[in-house]
Amino acid sequence: MAAKAARSRPALKPVLILNGPNLNMLGKRQPEIYGHETLADVEKACRAEGLRLGLPVEFAQSNHEGVLVDLIQAAREKNAGIIINAGAYTHTSVALLDALNAAERPTVEVHLSNIYKRERFRHHSYISPAAIGVIAGLGTQGYLLALQALARLLVR
Ligand code: DQA
């Protein structure tokens, strides 16, 4: 019994999938850009993919920059990695960049739309320097690809 316990690996901490402002409006918001799936649909698909990959998932959304900073700070202890779609804060927030750098967790930045095909102000991301990779333009599939990338790093 003791030998078995010594051999078992510690449980993997969940990956935090964090969504910023207006992503709670998915499905209703500009469906020609963001598609018809809701954020609840995205969460369901991520939980299923997490189960398949052996990667526990925590899912959160906030419209408030400070709440996002708090969740990223907590991720330093609570989470094995971060997937973040920071919405419009991507293009404005040094605070999110600082929080991600302080969290020191492997991070994948996701955007539903191809931000490089859109207005110029969307071409710059403040948070990309803190990410191991960026996925943009593949719709909700981007979240699942980000989970696959983190699984390769985290699941042994
Ligand atoms: C977005 C792109 C951002 O420019 C925009 O402000 C969003 C969503 C995306 O997922 O494509 O809110 O991050």
PDB file of C-alpha atoms in Angstrom, residues 8 12 15-16 24 31 33 42 45 53 61 87-88 90-91 100 103 105 117-118 129 131 140 155:
ATOM      1  CA  SER A   8       1.642   7.704  -7.636  1.00  0.00           C
ATOM      2  CA  LEU A  12      -1.913  17.918 -11.882  1.00  0.00           C
ATOM      3  CA  VAL A  15      -5.139  24.812 -16.486  1.00  0.00           C
ATOM      4  CA  LEU A  16      -6.817  28.206 -16.097  1.00  0.00           C
ATOM      5  CA  ASN A  24     -19.576  36.538 -22.082  1.00  0.00           C
ATOM      6  CA  PRO A  31     -21.465  36.422 -34.986  1.00  0.00           C
ATOM      7  CA  ILE A  33     -16.655  37.712 -36.606  1.00  0.00           C
ATOM      8  CA  VAL A  42     -16.613  26.778 -25.394  1.00  0.00           C
ATOM      9  CA  ALA A  45     -15.783  21.683 -25.374  1.00  0.00           C
ATOM     10  CA  LEU A  53      -5.982  14.892 -22.563  1.00  0.00           C
ATOM     11  CA  GLN A  61     -14.552  35.119 -17.507  1.00  0.00           C
ATOM     12  CA  GLY A  87     -10.383  40.403 -25.413  1.00  0.00           C
ATOM     13  CA  ALA A  88      -9.764  44.122 -25.891  1.00  0.00           C
ATOM     14  CA  THR A  90      -4.952  42.366 -25.164  1.00  0.00           C
ATOM     15  CA  HIS A  91      -4.358  45.677 -26.923  1.00  0.00           C
ATOM     16  CA  LEU A 100       1.396  36.962 -16.524  1.00  0.00           C
ATOM     17  CA  ALA A 103       2.696  34.172 -12.507  1.00  0.00           C
ATOM     18  CA  ARG A 105       3.071  29.680 -15.722  1.00  0.00           C
ATOM     19  CA  LYS A 117      -6.699  40.825 -40.554  1.00  0.00           C
ATOM     20  CA  ARG A 118      -8.621  43.449 -38.603  1.00  0.00           C
ATOM     21  CA  PRO A 129       5.729  38.545 -24.753  1.00  0.00           C
ATOM     22  CA  ALA A 131       3.086  33.689 -23.939  1.00  0.00           C
ATOM     23  CA  THR A 140     -13.267  28.227 -30.787  1.00  0.00           C
ATOM     24  CA  VAL A 155       1.019  15.775 -18.850  1.00  0.00           C
TER      25      VAL A 155
END
